[in-house]
mmCIF file of C-alpha atoms in Angstrom:
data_model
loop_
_atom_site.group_PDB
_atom_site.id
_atom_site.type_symbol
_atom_site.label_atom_id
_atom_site.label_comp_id
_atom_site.label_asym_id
_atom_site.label_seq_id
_atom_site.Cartn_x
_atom_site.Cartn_y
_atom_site.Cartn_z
ATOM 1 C CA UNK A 110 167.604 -72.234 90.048
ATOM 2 C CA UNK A 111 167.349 -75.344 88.509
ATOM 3 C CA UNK A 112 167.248 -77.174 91.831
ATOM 4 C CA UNK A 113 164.154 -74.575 93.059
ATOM 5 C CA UNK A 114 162.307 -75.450 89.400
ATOM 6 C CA UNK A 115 162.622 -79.364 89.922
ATOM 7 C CA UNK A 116 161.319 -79.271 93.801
ATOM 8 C CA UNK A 117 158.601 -77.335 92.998
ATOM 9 C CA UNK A 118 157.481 -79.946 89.913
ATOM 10 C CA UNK A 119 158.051 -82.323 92.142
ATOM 11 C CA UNK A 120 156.187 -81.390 95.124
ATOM 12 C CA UNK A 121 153.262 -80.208 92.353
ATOM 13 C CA UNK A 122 153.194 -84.054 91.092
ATOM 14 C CA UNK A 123 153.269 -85.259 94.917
ATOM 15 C CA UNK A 124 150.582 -83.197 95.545
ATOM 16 C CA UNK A 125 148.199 -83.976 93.026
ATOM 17 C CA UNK A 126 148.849 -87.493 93.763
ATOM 18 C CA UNK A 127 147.579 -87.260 97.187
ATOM 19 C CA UNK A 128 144.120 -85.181 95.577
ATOM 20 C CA UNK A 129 144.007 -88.105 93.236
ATOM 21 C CA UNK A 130 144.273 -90.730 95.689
ATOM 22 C CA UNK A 131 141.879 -88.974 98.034
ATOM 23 C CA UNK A 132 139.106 -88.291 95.388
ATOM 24 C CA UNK A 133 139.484 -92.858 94.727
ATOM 25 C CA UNK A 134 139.247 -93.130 98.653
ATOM 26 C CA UNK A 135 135.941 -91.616 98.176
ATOM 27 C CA UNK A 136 134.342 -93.757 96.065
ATOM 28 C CA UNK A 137 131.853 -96.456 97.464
ATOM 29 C CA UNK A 138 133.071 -100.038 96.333
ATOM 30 C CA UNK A 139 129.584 -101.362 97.055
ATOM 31 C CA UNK A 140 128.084 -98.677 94.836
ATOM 32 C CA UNK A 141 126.649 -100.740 91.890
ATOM 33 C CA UNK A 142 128.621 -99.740 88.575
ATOM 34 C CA UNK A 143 126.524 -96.498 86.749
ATOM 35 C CA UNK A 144 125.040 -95.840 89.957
ATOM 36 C CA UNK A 145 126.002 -92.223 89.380
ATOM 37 C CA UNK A 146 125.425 -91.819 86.166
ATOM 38 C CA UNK A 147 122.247 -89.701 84.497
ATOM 39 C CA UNK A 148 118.798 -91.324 84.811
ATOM 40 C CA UNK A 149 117.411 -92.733 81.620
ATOM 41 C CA UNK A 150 114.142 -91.412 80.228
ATOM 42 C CA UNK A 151 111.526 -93.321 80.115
ATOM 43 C CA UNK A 152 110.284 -94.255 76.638
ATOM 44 C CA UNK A 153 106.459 -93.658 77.064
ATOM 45 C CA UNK A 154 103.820 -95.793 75.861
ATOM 46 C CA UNK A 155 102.774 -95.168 72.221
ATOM 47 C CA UNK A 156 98.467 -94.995 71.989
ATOM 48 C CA UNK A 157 97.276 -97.870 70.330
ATOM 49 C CA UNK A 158 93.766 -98.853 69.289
ATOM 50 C CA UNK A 159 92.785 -102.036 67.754
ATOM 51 C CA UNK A 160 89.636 -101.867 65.500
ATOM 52 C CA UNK A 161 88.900 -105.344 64.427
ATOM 53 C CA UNK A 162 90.218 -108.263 64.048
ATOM 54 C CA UNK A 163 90.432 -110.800 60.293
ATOM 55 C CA UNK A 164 91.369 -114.379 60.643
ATOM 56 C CA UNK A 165 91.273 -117.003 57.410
ATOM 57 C CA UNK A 166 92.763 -120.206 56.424
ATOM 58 C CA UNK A 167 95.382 -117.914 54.865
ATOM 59 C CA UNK A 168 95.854 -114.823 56.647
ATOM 60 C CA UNK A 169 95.432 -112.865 59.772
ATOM 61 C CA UNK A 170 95.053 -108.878 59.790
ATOM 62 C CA UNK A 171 94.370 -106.943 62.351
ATOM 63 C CA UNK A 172 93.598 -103.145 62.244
ATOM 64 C CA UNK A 173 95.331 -100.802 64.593
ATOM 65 C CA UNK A 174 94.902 -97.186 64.439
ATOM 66 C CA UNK A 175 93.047 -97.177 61.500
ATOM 67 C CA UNK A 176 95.880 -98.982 59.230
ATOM 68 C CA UNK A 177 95.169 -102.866 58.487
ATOM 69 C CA UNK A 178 98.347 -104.566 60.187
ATOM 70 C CA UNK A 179 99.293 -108.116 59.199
ATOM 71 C CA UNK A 180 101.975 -110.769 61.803
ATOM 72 C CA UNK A 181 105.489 -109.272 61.677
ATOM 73 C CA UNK A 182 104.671 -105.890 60.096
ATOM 74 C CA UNK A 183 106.622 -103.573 61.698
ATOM 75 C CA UNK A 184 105.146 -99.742 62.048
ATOM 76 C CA UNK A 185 106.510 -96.542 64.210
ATOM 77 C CA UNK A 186 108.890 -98.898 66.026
ATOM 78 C CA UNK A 187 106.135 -101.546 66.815
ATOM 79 C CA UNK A 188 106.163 -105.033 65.401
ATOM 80 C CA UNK A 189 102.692 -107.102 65.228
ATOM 81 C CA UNK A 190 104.085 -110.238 66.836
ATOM 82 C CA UNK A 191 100.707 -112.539 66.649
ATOM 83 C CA UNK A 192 97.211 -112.267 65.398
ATOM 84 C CA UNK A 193 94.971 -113.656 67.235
ATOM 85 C CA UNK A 194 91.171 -114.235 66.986
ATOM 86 C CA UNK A 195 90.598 -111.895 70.169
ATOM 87 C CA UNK A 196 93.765 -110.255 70.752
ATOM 88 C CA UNK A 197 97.046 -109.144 68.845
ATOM 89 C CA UNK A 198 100.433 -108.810 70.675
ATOM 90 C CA UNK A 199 102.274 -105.949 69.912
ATOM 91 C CA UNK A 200 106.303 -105.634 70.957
ATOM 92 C CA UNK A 201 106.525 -101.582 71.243
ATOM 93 C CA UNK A 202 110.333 -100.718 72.161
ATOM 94 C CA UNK A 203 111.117 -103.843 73.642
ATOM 95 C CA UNK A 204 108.162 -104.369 75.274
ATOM 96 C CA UNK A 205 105.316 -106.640 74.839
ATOM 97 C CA UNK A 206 102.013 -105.043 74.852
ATOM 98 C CA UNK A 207 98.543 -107.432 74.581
ATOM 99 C CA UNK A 208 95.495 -105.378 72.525
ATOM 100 C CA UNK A 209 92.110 -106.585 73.068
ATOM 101 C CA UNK A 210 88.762 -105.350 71.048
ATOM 102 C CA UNK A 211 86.850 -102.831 73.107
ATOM 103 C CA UNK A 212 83.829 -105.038 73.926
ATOM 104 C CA UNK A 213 80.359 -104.090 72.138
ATOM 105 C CA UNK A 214 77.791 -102.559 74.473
ATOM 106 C CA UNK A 215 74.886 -105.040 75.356
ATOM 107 C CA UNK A 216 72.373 -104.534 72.309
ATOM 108 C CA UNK A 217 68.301 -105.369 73.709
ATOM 109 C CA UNK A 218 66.228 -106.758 71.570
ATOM 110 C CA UNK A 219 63.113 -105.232 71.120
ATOM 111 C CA UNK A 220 59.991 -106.949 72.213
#
């Protein structure tokens, strides 16, 4: 009995080794590493709208949604990286992000 108990473990172990060794032979080795692993969402763009724009000697502020924002403030995971006198850049999850002012409509003046 004993002899009948060890064969069978034994061809069991030589077994799986072959399944094992086939399911390696399957894999691509010019498959780039995480190939197969689950996509990663995309983190979408968070809406931003810059207001206006202060610049002094001393300070710069710049007003985004509503909320005045001053050069490294950081706010719902987005830092104000730079003030300037037409533009702020914004780093929003990693990325950099450039806000201009909406431009004025033309204004005639009356004659």
């Amino acid at each position: 009995m004993r002899v009948k108990s060890g064969f069978l473990a034994l061809t069991l172990v030589g077994l799986s080794s072959v399944f094992v060794s086939q399911a390696f032979a399957l894999q691509d080795p010019t498959r780039p590493p995480g190939f197969g692993d689950a996509p990663v969402k995309a983190i979408p763009k968070t809406s931003l709208s810059l207001e206006s724009i202060l610049v002094g000697s001393k300070r710069r502020v710049a007003v985004i949604n509503g909320e005045p924002r001053a050069e490294g403030q950081v706010f719902d995971g987005i830092r104000v990286r730079r003030i300037y006198r037409n533009r702020v850049e914004v780093v929003d999850y990693g990325r950099v992000r450039v806000l201009y002012l909406d431009r004025l409509p033309q204004v005639r003046g009356t004659q």
